[in-house]
PDB file of C-alpha atoms in Angstrom:
ATOM      1  CA  UNK E   1      89.024  88.082  28.876  1.00  0.00           C
ATOM      2  CA  UNK E   2      88.625  85.051  26.270  1.00  0.00           C
ATOM      3  CA  UNK E   3      85.364  83.267  25.691  1.00  0.00           C
ATOM      4  CA  UNK E   4      85.099  79.764  27.709  1.00  0.00           C
ATOM      5  CA  UNK E   5      84.762  76.893  24.374  1.00  0.00           C
ATOM      6  CA  UNK E   6      81.918  74.128  25.129  1.00  0.00           C
ATOM      7  CA  UNK E   7      84.434  71.690  25.062  1.00  0.00           C
ATOM      8  CA  UNK E   8      86.107  73.349  28.366  1.00  0.00           C
ATOM      9  CA  UNK E   9      82.619  73.439  29.981  1.00  0.00           C
ATOM     10  CA  UNK E  10      82.323  69.863  29.283  1.00  0.00           C
ATOM     11  CA  UNK E  11      85.687  69.232  31.115  1.00  0.00           C
ATOM     12  CA  UNK E  12      84.041  71.110  34.146  1.00  0.00           C
ATOM     13  CA  UNK E  13      80.754  69.161  33.693  1.00  0.00           C
ATOM     14  CA  UNK E  14      82.892  65.877  33.763  1.00  0.00           C
ATOM     15  CA  UNK E  15      84.810  67.176  36.946  1.00  0.00           C
ATOM     16  CA  UNK E  16      81.925  67.880  38.471  1.00  0.00           C
ATOM     17  CA  UNK E  17      80.601  64.589  38.494  1.00  0.00           C
ATOM     18  CA  UNK E  18      83.535  63.182  39.826  1.00  0.00           C
ATOM     19  CA  UNK E  19      84.178  65.703  42.681  1.00  0.00           C
ATOM     20  CA  UNK E  20      80.356  65.296  43.134  1.00  0.00           C
ATOM     21  CA  UNK E  21      80.763  69.354  43.122  1.00  0.00           C
ATOM     22  CA  UNK E  22      76.720  70.086  42.965  1.00  0.00           C
ATOM     23  CA  UNK E  23      77.175  73.871  42.541  1.00  0.00           C
ATOM     24  CA  UNK E  24      79.600  73.300  39.851  1.00  0.00           C
ATOM     25  CA  UNK E  25      77.137  71.083  38.382  1.00  0.00           C
ATOM     26  CA  UNK E  26      74.092  73.355  38.485  1.00  0.00           C
ATOM     27  CA  UNK E  27      76.125  76.284  36.901  1.00  0.00           C
ATOM     28  CA  UNK E  28      76.852  74.445  34.015  1.00  0.00           C
ATOM     29  CA  UNK E  29      73.866  72.429  33.245  1.00  0.00           C
ATOM     30  CA  UNK E  30      70.269  74.046  32.345  1.00  0.00           C
ATOM     31  CA  UNK E  31      67.520  74.745  34.837  1.00  0.00           C
ATOM     32  CA  UNK E  32      65.395  72.325  32.273  1.00  0.00           C
ATOM     33  CA  UNK E  33      67.904  69.922  30.950  1.00  0.00           C
ATOM     34  CA  UNK E  34      67.045  66.312  29.671  1.00  0.00           C
ATOM     35  CA  UNK E  35      69.710  63.686  30.372  1.00  0.00           C
ATOM     36  CA  UNK E  36      69.099  60.186  28.950  1.00  0.00           C
ATOM     37  CA  UNK E  37      70.869  57.425  31.628  1.00  0.00           C
ATOM     38  CA  UNK E  38      73.382  55.523  29.562  1.00  0.00           C
ATOM     39  CA  UNK E  39      72.761  52.611  31.880  1.00  0.00           C
ATOM     40  CA  UNK E  40      68.819  52.680  32.281  1.00  0.00           C
ATOM     41  CA  UNK E  41      68.151  54.648  29.160  1.00  0.00           C
ATOM     42  CA  UNK E  42      65.522  56.666  31.279  1.00  0.00           C
ATOM     43  CA  UNK E  43      65.037  60.382  31.433  1.00  0.00           C
ATOM     44  CA  UNK E  44      66.743  62.425  34.283  1.00  0.00           C
ATOM     45  CA  UNK E  45      66.401  65.898  35.122  1.00  0.00           C
ATOM     46  CA  UNK E  46      69.032  68.002  36.530  1.00  0.00           C
ATOM     47  CA  UNK E  47      67.359  68.263  39.983  1.00  0.00           C
ATOM     48  CA  UNK E  48      67.497  64.471  39.818  1.00  0.00           C
ATOM     49  CA  UNK E  49      71.291  64.175  38.993  1.00  0.00           C
ATOM     50  CA  UNK E  50      71.999  66.300  41.329  1.00  0.00           C
ATOM     51  CA  UNK E  51      70.103  64.862  44.160  1.00  0.00           C
ATOM     52  CA  UNK E  52      71.927  61.444  43.854  1.00  0.00           C
ATOM     53  CA  UNK E  53      75.152  63.140  43.784  1.00  0.00           C
ATOM     54  CA  UNK E  54      74.747  64.764  46.669  1.00  0.00           C
ATOM     55  CA  UNK E  55      73.684  62.455  48.751  1.00  0.00           C
ATOM     56  CA  UNK E  56      76.214  59.661  47.359  1.00  0.00           C
ATOM     57  CA  UNK E  57      74.132  57.595  45.374  1.00  0.00           C
ATOM     58  CA  UNK E  58      75.650  58.040  42.669  1.00  0.00           C
ATOM     59  CA  UNK E  59      79.773  58.090  42.638  1.00  0.00           C
ATOM     60  CA  UNK E  60      82.049  58.754  39.561  1.00  0.00           C
ATOM     61  CA  UNK E  61      85.927  57.308  40.510  1.00  0.00           C
ATOM     62  CA  UNK E  62      86.594  58.289  36.947  1.00  0.00           C
ATOM     63  CA  UNK E  63      85.461  59.423  33.697  1.00  0.00           C
ATOM     64  CA  UNK E  64      87.990  58.955  30.884  1.00  0.00           C
ATOM     65  CA  UNK E  65      87.263  60.990  28.030  1.00  0.00           C
ATOM     66  CA  UNK E  66      88.526  58.725  24.734  1.00  0.00           C
ATOM     67  CA  UNK E  67      87.523  61.356  22.203  1.00  0.00           C
ATOM     68  CA  UNK E  68      85.654  64.200  21.216  1.00  0.00           C
ATOM     69  CA  UNK E  69      83.902  65.922  18.175  1.00  0.00           C
ATOM     70  CA  UNK E  70      82.680  69.349  18.501  1.00  0.00           C
ATOM     71  CA  UNK E  71      80.310  71.321  16.284  1.00  0.00           C
ATOM     72  CA  UNK E  72      79.112  74.348  16.800  1.00  0.00           C
ATOM     73  CA  UNK E  73      76.446  76.681  15.107  1.00  0.00           C
ATOM     74  CA  UNK E  74      76.074  80.257  16.195  1.00  0.00           C
ATOM     75  CA  UNK E  75      74.823  79.758  19.934  1.00  0.00           C
ATOM     76  CA  UNK E  76      74.381  75.709  19.639  1.00  0.00           C
ATOM     77  CA  UNK E  77      77.287  73.649  20.255  1.00  0.00           C
ATOM     78  CA  UNK E  78      76.782  69.680  20.109  1.00  0.00           C
ATOM     79  CA  UNK E  79      79.799  67.180  21.168  1.00  0.00           C
ATOM     80  CA  UNK E  80      80.356  63.716  20.308  1.00  0.00           C
ATOM     81  CA  UNK E  81      82.672  61.610  21.921  1.00  0.00           C
ATOM     82  CA  UNK E  82      83.448  58.372  23.823  1.00  0.00           C
ATOM     83  CA  UNK E  83      84.021  57.566  27.458  1.00  0.00           C
ATOM     84  CA  UNK E  84      85.000  54.880  29.776  1.00  0.00           C
ATOM     85  CA  UNK E  85      83.189  55.750  32.912  1.00  0.00           C
ATOM     86  CA  UNK E  86      83.963  53.697  36.382  1.00  0.00           C
ATOM     87  CA  UNK E  87      81.998  54.247  39.872  1.00  0.00           C
ATOM     88  CA  UNK E  88      79.103  53.078  41.978  1.00  0.00           C
ATOM     89  CA  UNK E  89      75.412  53.618  42.077  1.00  0.00           C
ATOM     90  CA  UNK E  90      73.846  52.784  45.295  1.00  0.00           C
ATOM     91  CA  UNK E  91      77.211  50.748  46.197  1.00  0.00           C
ATOM     92  CA  UNK E  92      76.859  48.750  43.247  1.00  0.00           C
ATOM     93  CA  UNK E  93      80.237  49.045  41.137  1.00  0.00           C
ATOM     94  CA  UNK E  94      79.830  49.841  37.663  1.00  0.00           C
ATOM     95  CA  UNK E  95      82.419  50.582  34.266  1.00  0.00           C
ATOM     96  CA  UNK E  96      81.024  51.361  31.021  1.00  0.00           C
ATOM     97  CA  UNK E  97      82.048  52.192  27.580  1.00  0.00           C
ATOM     98  CA  UNK E  98      79.420  54.898  26.054  1.00  0.00           C
ATOM     99  CA  UNK E  99      79.199  57.108  23.019  1.00  0.00           C
ATOM    100  CA  UNK E 100      77.572  60.548  24.076  1.00  0.00           C
ATOM    101  CA  UNK E 101      75.589  63.329  22.536  1.00  0.00           C
ATOM    102  CA  UNK E 102      75.806  66.821  24.942  1.00  0.00           C
ATOM    103  CA  UNK E 103      74.239  69.467  23.711  1.00  0.00           C
ATOM    104  CA  UNK E 104      75.310  73.284  24.796  1.00  0.00           C
ATOM    105  CA  UNK E 105      73.229  76.898  24.164  1.00  0.00           C
ATOM    106  CA  UNK E 106      75.075  80.079  24.789  1.00  0.00           C
ATOM    107  CA  UNK E 107      73.812  82.232  27.418  1.00  0.00           C
ATOM    108  CA  UNK E 108      75.443  85.456  27.270  1.00  0.00           C
ATOM    109  CA  UNK E 109      79.648  84.620  27.383  1.00  0.00           C
ATOM    110  CA  UNK E 110      79.231  80.713  28.970  1.00  0.00           C
ATOM    111  CA  UNK E 111      77.699  77.792  27.155  1.00  0.00           C
ATOM    112  CA  UNK E 112      75.444  75.955  29.640  1.00  0.00           C
ATOM    113  CA  UNK E 113      74.469  72.153  28.675  1.00  0.00           C
ATOM    114  CA  UNK E 114      70.584  71.268  27.767  1.00  0.00           C
ATOM    115  CA  UNK E 115      70.562  67.874  26.609  1.00  0.00           C
ATOM    116  CA  UNK E 116      72.519  64.876  27.436  1.00  0.00           C
ATOM    117  CA  UNK E 117      72.389  61.147  25.902  1.00  0.00           C
ATOM    118  CA  UNK E 118      74.788  58.169  26.621  1.00  0.00           C
ATOM    119  CA  UNK E 119      74.903  54.759  25.015  1.00  0.00           C
ATOM    120  CA  UNK E 120      76.311  52.060  25.534  1.00  0.00           C
ATOM    121  CA  UNK E 121      78.841  50.341  23.882  1.00  0.00           C
ATOM    122  CA  UNK E 122      79.155  46.560  23.912  1.00  0.00           C
ATOM    123  CA  UNK E 123      82.022  46.598  22.053  1.00  0.00           C
ATOM    124  CA  UNK E 124      85.996  48.000  22.353  1.00  0.00           C
ATOM    125  CA  UNK E 125      85.804  51.868  21.992  1.00  0.00           C
ATOM    126  CA  UNK E 126      87.810  52.740  18.776  1.00  0.00           C
ATOM    127  CA  UNK E 127      91.119  54.266  18.474  1.00  0.00           C
TER     128      UNK E 127
END
C-alpha cells in the first residue's frame, strides 16, 4: 500500500470544504488545529470551522488551487500556494484570491493538518 502524500490530503481538505463533508474534514484536521481566516484574519478552531460548515453558514461553490509548493521535513510538510475561492458566508457571496500556508504533521501513515493561514491577494494571481 502506498503512502498518501500531503498534497493529496490537502486535495481532500479542499474537497471536504466544497462538499461540506464535516466527517471527512475532521479526519484531516488535527484536534488542536489553528486556522487564520483569510477574510477576517481571526483565529478559527477546527470545531468552529466544522460547525459553520455543518450548519450551512459557510458554503464553498468552488476552490481552484492555482499552484502549490510542497516542502517535506521528515514528519512535517509545509504547503504554500494560491487559490481562488467562491462561496457564501451567511448568504453573503464572496470570491477571493488568496495565498495560503498549510502545515501537516505525519501521524502513523497519514498526514493531518495542524495549521492553516490564508492571506487575501489584491492583485491578480501570478501565472
